[in-house]
PDB file of C-alpha atoms and ligand atoms in Angstrom:
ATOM      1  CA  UNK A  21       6.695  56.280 -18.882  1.00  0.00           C
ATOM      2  CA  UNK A  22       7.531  55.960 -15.044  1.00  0.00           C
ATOM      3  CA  UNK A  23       6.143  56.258 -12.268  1.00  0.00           C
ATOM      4  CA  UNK A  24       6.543  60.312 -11.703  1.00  0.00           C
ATOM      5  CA  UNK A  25       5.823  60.919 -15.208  1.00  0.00           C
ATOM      6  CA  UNK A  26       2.201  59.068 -15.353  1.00  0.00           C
ATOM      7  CA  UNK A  27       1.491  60.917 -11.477  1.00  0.00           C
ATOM      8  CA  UNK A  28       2.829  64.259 -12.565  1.00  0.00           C
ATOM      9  CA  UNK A  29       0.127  63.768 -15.998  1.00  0.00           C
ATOM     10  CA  UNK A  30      -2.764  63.013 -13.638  1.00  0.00           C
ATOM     11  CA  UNK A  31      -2.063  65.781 -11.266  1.00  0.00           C
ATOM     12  CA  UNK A  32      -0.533  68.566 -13.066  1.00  0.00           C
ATOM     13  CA  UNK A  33       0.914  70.454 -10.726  1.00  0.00           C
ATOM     14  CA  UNK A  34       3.619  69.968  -7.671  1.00  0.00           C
ATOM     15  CA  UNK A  35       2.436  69.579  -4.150  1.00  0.00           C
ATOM     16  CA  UNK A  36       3.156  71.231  -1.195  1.00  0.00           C
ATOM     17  CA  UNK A  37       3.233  68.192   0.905  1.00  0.00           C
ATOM     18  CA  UNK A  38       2.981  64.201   0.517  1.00  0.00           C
ATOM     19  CA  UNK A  39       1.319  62.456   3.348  1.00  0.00           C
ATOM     20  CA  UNK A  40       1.846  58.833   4.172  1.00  0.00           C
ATOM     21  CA  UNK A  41      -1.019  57.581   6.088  1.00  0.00           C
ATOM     22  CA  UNK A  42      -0.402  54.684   8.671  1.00  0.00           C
ATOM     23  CA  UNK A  43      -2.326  51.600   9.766  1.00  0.00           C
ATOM     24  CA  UNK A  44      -6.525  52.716  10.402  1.00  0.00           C
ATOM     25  CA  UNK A  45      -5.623  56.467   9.751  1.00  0.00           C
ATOM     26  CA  UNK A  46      -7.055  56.484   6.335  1.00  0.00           C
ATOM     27  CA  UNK A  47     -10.067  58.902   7.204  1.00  0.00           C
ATOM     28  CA  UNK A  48      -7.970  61.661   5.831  1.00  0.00           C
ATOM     29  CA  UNK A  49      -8.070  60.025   2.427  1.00  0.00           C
ATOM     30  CA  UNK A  50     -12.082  61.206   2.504  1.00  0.00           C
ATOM     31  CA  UNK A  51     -11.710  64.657   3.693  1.00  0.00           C
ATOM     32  CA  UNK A  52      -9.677  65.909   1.022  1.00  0.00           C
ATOM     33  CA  UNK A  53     -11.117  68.601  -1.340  1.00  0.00           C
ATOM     34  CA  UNK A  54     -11.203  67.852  -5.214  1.00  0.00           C
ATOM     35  CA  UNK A  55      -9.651  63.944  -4.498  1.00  0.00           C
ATOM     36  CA  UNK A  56      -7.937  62.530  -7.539  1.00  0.00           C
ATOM     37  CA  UNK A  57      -7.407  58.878  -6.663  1.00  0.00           C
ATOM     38  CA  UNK A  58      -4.861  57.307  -8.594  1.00  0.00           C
ATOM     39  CA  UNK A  59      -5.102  53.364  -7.286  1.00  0.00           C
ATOM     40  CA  UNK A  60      -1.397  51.884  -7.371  1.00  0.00           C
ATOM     41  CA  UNK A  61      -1.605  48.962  -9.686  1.00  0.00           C
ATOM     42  CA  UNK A  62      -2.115  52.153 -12.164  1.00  0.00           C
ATOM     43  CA  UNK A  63       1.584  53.673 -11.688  1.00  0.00           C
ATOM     44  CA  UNK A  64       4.204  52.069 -13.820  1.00  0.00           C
ATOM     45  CA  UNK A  65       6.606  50.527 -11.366  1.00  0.00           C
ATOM     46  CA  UNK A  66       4.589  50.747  -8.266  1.00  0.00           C
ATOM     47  CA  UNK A  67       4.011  47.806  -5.969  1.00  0.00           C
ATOM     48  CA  UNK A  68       0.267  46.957  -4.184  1.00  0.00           C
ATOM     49  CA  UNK A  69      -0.130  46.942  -0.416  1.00  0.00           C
ATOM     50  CA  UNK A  70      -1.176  44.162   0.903  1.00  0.00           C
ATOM     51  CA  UNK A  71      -1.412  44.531   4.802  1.00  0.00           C
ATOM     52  CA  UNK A  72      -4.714  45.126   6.392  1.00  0.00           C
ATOM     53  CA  UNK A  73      -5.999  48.871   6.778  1.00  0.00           C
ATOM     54  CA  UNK A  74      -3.888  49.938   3.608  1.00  0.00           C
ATOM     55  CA  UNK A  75      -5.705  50.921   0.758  1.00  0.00           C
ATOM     56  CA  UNK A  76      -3.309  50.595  -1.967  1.00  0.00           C
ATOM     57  CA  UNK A  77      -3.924  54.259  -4.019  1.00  0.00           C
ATOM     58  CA  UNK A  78      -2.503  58.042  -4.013  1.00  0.00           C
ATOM     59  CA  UNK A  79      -5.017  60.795  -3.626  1.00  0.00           C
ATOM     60  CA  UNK A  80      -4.095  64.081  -4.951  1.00  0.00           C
ATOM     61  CA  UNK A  81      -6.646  66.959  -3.440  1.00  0.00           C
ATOM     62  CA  UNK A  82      -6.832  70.511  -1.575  1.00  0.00           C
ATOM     63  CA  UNK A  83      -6.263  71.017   2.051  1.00  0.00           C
ATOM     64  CA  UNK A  84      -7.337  74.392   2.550  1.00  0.00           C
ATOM     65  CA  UNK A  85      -5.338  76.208  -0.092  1.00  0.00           C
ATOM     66  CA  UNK A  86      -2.455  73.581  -0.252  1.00  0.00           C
ATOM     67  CA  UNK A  87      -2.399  70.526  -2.535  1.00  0.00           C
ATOM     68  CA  UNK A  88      -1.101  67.699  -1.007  1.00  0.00           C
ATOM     69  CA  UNK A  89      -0.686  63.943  -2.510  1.00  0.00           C
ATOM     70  CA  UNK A  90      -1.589  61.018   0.125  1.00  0.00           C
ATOM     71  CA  UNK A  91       0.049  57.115   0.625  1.00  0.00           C
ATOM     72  CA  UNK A  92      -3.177  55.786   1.521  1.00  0.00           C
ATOM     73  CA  UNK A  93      -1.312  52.418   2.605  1.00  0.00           C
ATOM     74  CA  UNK A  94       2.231  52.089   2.807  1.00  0.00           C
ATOM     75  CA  UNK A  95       4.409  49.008   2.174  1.00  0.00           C
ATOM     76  CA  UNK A  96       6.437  47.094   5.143  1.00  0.00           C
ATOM     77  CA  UNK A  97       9.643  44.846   5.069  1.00  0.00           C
ATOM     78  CA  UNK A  98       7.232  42.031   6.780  1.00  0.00           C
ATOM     79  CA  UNK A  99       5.106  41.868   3.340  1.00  0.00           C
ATOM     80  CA  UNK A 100       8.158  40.643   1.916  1.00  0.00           C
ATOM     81  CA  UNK A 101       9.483  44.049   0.367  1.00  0.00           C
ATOM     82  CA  UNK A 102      12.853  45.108   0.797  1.00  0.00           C
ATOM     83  CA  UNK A 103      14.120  48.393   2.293  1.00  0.00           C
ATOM     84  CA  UNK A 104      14.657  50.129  -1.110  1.00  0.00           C
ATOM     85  CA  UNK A 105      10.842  48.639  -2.007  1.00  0.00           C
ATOM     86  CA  UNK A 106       9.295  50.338   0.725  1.00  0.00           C
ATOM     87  CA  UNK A 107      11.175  54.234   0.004  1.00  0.00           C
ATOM     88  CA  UNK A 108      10.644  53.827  -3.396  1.00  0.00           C
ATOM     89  CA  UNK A 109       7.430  56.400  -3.455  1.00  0.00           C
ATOM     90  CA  UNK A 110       9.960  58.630  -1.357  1.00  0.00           C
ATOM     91  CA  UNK A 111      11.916  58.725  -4.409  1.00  0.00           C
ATOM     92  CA  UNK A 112       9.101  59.003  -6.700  1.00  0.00           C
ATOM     93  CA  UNK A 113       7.749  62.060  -4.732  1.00  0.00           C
ATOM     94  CA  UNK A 114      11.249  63.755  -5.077  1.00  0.00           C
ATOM     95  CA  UNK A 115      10.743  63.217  -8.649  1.00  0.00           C
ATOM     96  CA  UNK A 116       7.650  65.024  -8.768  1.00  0.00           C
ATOM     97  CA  UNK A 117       9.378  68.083  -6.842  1.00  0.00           C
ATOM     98  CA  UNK A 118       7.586  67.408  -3.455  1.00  0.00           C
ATOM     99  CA  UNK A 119      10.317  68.650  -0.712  1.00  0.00           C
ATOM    100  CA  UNK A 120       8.040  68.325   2.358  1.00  0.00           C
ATOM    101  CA  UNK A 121       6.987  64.790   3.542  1.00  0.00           C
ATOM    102  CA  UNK A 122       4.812  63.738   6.788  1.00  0.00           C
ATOM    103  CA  UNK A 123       4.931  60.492   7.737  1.00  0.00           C
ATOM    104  CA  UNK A 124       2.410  58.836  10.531  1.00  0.00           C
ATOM    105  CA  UNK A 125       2.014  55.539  11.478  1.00  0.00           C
ATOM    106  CA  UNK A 126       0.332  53.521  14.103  1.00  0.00           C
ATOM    107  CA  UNK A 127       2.532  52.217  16.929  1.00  0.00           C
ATOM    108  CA  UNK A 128       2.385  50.466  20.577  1.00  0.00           C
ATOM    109  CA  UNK A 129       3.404  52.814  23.696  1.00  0.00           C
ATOM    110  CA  UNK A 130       6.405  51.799  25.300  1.00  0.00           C
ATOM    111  CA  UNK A 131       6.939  55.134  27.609  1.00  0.00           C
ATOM    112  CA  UNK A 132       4.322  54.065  30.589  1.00  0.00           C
ATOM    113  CA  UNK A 133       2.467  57.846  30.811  1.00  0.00           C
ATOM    114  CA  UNK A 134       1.428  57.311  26.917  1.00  0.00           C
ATOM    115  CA  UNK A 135      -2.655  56.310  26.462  1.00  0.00           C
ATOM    116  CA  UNK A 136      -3.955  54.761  23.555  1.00  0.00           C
ATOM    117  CA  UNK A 137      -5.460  57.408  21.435  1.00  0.00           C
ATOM    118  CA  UNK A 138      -2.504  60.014  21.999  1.00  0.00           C
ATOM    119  CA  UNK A 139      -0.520  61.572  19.038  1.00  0.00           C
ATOM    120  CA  UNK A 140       2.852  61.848  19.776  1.00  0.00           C
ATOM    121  CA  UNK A 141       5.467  63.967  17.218  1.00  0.00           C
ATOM    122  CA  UNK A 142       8.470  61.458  16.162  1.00  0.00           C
ATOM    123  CA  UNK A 143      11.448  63.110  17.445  1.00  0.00           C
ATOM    124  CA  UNK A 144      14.229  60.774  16.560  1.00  0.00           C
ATOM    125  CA  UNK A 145      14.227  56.856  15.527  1.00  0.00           C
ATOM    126  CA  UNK A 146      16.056  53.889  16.176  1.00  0.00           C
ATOM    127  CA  UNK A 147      16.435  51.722  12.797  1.00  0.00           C
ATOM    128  CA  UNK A 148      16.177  48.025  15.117  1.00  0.00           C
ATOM    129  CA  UNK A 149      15.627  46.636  11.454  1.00  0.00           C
ATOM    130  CA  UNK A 150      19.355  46.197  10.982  1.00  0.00           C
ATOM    131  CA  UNK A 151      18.476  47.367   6.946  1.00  0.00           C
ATOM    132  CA  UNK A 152      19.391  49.724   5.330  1.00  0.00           C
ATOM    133  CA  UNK A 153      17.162  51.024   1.441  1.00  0.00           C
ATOM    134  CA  UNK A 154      20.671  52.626   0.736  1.00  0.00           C
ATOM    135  CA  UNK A 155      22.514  49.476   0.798  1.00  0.00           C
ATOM    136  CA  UNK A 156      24.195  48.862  -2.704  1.00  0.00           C
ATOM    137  CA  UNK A 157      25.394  51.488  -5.328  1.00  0.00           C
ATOM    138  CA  UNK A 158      25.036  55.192  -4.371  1.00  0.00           C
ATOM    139  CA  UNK A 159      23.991  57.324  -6.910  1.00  0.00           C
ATOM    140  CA  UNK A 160      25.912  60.692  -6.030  1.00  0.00           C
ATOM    141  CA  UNK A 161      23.548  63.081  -8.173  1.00  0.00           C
ATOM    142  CA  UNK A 162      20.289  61.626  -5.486  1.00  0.00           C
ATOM    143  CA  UNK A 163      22.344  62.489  -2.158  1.00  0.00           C
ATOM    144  CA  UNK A 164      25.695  61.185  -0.601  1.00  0.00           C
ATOM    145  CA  UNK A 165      26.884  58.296   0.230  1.00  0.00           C
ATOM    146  CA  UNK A 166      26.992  58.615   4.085  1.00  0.00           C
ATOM    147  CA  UNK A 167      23.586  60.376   4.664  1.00  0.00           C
ATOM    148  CA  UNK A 168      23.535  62.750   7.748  1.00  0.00           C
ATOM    149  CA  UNK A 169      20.916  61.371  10.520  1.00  0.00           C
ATOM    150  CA  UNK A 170      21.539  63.759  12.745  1.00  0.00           C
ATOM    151  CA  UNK A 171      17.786  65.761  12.339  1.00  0.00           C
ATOM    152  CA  UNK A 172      16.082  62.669  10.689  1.00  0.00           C
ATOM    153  CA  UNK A 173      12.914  64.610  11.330  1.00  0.00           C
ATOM    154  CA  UNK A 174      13.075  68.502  10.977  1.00  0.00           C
ATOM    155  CA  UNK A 175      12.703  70.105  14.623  1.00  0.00           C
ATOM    156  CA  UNK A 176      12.210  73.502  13.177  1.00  0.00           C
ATOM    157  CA  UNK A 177       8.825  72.123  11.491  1.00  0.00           C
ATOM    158  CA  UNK A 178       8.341  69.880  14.064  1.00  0.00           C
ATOM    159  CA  UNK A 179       8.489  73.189  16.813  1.00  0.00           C
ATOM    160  CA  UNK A 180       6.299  75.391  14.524  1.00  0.00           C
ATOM    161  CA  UNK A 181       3.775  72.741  14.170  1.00  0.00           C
ATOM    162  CA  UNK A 182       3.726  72.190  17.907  1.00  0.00           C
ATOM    163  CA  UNK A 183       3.310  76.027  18.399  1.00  0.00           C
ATOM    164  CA  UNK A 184      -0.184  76.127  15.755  1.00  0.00           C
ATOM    165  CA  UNK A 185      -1.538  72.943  17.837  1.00  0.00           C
ATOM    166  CA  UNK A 186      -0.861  74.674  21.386  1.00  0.00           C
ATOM    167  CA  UNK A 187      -3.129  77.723  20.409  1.00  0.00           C
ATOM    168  CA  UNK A 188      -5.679  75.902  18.617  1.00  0.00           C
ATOM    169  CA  UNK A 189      -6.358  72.603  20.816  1.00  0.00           C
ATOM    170  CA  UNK A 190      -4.448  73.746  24.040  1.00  0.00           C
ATOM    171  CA  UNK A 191      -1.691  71.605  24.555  1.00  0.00           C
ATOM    172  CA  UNK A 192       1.368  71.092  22.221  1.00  0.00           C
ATOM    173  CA  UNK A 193       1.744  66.941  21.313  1.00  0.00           C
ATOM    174  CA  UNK A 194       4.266  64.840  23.451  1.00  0.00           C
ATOM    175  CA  UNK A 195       7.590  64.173  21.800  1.00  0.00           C
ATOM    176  CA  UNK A 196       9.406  60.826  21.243  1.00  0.00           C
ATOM    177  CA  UNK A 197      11.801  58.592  20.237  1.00  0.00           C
ATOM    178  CA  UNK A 198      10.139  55.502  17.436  1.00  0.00           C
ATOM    179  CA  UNK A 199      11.463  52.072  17.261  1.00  0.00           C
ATOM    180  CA  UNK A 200      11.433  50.614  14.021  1.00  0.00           C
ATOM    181  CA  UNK A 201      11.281  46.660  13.723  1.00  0.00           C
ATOM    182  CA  UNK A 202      10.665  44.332  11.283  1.00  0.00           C
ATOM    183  CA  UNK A 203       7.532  42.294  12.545  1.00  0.00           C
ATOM    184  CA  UNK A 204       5.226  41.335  11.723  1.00  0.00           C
ATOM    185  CA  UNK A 205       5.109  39.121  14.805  1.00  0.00           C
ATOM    186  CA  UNK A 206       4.356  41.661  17.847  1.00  0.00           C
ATOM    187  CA  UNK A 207       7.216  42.040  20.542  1.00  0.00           C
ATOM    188  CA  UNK A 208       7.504  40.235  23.603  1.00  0.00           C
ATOM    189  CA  UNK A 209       7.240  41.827  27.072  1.00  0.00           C
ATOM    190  CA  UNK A 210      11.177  41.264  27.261  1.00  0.00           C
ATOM    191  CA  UNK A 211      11.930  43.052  24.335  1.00  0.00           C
ATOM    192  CA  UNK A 212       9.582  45.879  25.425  1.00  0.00           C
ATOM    193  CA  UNK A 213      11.374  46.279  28.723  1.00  0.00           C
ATOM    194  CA  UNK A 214      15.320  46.312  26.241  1.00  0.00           C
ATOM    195  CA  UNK A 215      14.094  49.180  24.229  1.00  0.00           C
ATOM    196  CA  UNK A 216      12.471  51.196  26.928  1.00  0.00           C
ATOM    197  CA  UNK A 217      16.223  50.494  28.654  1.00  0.00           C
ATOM    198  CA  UNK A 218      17.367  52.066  25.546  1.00  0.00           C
ATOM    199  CA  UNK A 219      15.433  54.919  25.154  1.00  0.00           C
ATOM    200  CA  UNK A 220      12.362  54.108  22.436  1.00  0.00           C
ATOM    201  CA  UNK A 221       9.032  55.937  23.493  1.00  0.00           C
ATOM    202  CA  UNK A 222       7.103  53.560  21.047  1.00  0.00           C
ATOM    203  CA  UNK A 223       7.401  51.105  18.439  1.00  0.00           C
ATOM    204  CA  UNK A 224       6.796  50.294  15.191  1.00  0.00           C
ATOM    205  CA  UNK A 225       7.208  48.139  11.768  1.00  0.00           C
ATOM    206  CA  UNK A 226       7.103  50.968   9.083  1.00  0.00           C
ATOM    207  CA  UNK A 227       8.645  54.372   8.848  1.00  0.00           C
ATOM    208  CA  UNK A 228      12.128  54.199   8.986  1.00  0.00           C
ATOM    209  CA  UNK A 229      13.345  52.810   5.869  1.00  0.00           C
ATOM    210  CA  UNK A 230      10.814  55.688   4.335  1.00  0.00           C
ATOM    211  CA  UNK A 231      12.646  58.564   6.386  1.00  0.00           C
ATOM    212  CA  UNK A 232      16.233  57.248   5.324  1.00  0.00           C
ATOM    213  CA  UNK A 233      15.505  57.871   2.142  1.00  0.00           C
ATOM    214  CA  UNK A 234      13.633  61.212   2.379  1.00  0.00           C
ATOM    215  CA  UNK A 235      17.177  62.321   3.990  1.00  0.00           C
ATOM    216  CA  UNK A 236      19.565  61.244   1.418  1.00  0.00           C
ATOM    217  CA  UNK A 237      17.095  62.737  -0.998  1.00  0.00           C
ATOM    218  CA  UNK A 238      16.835  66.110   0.839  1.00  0.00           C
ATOM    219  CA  UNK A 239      12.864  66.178   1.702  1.00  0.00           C
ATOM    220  CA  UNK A 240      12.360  67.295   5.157  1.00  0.00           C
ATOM    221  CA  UNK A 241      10.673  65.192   7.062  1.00  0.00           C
ATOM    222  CA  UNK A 242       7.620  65.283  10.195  1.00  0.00           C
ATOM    223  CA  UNK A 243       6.568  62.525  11.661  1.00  0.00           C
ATOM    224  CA  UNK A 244       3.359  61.432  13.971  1.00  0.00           C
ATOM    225  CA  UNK A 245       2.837  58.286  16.005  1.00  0.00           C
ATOM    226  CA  UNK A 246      -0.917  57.319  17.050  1.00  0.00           C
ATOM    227  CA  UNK A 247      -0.567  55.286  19.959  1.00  0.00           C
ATOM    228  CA  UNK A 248      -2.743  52.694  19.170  1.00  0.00           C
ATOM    229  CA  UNK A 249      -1.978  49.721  22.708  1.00  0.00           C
ATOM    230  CA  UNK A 250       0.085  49.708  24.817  1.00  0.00           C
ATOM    231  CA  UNK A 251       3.525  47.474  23.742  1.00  0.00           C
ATOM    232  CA  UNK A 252       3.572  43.858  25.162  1.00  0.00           C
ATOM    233  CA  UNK A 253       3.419  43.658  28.813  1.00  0.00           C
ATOM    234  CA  UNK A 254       2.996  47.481  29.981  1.00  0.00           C
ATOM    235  CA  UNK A 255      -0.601  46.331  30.222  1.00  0.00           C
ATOM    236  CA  UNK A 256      -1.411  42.162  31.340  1.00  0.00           C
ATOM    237  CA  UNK A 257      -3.632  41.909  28.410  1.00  0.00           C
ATOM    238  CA  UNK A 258      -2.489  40.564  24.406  1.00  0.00           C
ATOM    239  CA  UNK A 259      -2.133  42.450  21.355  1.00  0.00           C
ATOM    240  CA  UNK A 260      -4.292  42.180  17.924  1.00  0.00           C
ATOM    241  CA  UNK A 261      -4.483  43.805  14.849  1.00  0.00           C
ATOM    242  CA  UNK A 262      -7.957  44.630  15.029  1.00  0.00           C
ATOM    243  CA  UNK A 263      -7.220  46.344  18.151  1.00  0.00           C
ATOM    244  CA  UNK A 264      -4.720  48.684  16.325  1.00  0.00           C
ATOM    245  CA  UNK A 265      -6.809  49.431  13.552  1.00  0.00           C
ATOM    246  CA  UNK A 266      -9.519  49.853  15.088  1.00  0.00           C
ATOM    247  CA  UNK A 267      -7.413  52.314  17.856  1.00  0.00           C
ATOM    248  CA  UNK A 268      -6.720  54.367  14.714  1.00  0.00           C
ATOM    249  CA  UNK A 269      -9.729  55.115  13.513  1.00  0.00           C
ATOM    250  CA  UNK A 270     -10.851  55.939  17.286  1.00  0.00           C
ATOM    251  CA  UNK A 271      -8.616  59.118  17.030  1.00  0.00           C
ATOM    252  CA  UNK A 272      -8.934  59.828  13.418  1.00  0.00           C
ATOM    253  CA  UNK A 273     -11.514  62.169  13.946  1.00  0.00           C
ATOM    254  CA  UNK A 274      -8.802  64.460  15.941  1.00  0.00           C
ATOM    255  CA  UNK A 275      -5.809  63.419  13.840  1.00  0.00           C
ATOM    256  CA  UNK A 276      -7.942  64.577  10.636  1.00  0.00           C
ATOM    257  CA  UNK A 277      -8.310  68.285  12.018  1.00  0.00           C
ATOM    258  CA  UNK A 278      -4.135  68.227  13.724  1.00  0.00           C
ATOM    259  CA  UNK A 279      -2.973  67.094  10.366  1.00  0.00           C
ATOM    260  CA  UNK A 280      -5.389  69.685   8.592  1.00  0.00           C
ATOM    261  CA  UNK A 281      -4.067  72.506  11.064  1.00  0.00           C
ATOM    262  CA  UNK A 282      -0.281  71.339  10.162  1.00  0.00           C
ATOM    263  CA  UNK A 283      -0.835  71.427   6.351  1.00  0.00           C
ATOM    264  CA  UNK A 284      -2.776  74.817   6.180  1.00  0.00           C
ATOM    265  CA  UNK A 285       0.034  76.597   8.626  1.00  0.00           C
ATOM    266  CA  UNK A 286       3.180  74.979   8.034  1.00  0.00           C
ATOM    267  CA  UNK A 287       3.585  73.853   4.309  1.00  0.00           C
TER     268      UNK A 287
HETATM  269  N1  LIG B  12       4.324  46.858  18.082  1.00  0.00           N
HETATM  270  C1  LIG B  12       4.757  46.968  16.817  1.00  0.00           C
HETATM  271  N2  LIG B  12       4.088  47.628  15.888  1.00  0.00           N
HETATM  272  C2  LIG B  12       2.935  48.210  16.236  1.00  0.00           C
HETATM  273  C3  LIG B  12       2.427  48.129  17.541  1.00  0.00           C
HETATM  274  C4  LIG B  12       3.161  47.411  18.515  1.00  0.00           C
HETATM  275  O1  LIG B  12       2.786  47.297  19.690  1.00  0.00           O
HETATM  276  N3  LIG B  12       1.256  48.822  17.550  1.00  0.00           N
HETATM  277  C5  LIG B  12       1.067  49.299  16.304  1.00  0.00           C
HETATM  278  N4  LIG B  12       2.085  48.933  15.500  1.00  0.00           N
END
């Protein structure tokens, strides 16, 4: 059996939507209606996560009348995973006949008007890994060989969710661009100041290998940044991991009820 097969006989039926939840954004994980927790080390051919604030299981539950299946934890190139490691649930999810995929991850301000705490939509990325999870064979019957990038993340979705979160909270999100390195050692205030020269509104060490894949597969893609710190050296103070984590669950409360609001109205 693989790994679709033994998640498609727990859950039963198809989601609307597959959530990947980033670093210390796990609350939604408990406000899910009817969970079904299926830990990782269950699924044939899955891998564990191992970095902190990742939990390491799917949960399969209601939001509102959609059924959506969560990533609570995510694996990264810097656990020693390669590209095609990390998208392999992206693949699995196709499998299972999920076409809509939101990604959100934790990430360090580089634009200087960003605040810790603020949820900013993923516009556009810039893969600064230098890998690629397509590298190797192509398997023409999955997608094509030279994958458009062009709308990496789906502005139509990305527009109507910004519409439902104006006239419930007030104010649409911010927009930007992501960064996606490798880590897992933070940047340095140098390297902040290059990719703010070349146009990254924050930065990261997940995500993009995960959206690569969702495009050559055809599953349209959102994405959300929590902005956690600021990157090295907008602010004369030094970075931790307990600071990001602990950032994250800060604004879970609000990302909880935005990422409710987008499920119920836009899947
Ligand atoms: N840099 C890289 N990755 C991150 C950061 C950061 O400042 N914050 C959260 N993830």
């Amino acid at each position: 059996m693989n790994a679709s097969e033994y998640i498609l006989g727990k859950i039963k039926a198809v989601p609307d939507v597959a959530i990947i939840l980033g670093s210390g954004l796990s609350r939604l994980a408990g406000e899910i209606d009817n969970p079904l927790r299926i830990p990782y080390k269950e699924i044939p051919g899955f891998l564990s996560s191992t970095a902190p604030g990742h939990v390491g299981e799917l949960i399969y539950g209601s939001i509102g009348d959609k059924k959506a299946l969560l990533m609570n934890g995510r694996f990264h190139t810097y656990e020693g995973y390669s590209p095609a490691d990390v998208a392999f649930p992206i693949k699995v999810m196709k499998q299972i006949g999920i076409n809509k995929l939101i990604v959100t991850n934790a990430a360090g301000g580089i634009k200087t008007s960003y605040n810790p705490g603020d949820l900013v939509f993923i516009k556009d990325i810039i893969n600064f890994s230098f890998r690629n999870p397509l590298r190797g064979p192509n398997d023409e019957s999955e997608g094509p060989r030279f994958p458009d990038m062009s709308q990496a993340f789906s502005k139509e979705w990305m527009e109507k969710a910004n519409e439902v979160i104006k006239d419930n909270f007030g104010a649409p999100l911010e927009v930007g661009t992501y960064i996606s390195v490798l880590g897992p050692s933070y940047e340095t205030p140098a390297e902040i100041k290059m990719f703010r020269k070349l146009g990254a509104d924050m930065i990261g060490m997940s995500t993009v290998h995960e959206v690569i894949v969702a495009n050559h597969i055809g599953i349209e893609v959102l994405g959300i940044s929590c902005i956690t710190n600021m990157a090295a050296g907008v602010l004369d103070q030094t970075l931790t991991a307990e600071e990001v984590i602990e950032a994250g669950r800060r604004v879970s409360e609000r990302f909880v009820s935005l990422v409710k609001l987008i499920v119920e109205r836009t899947c």
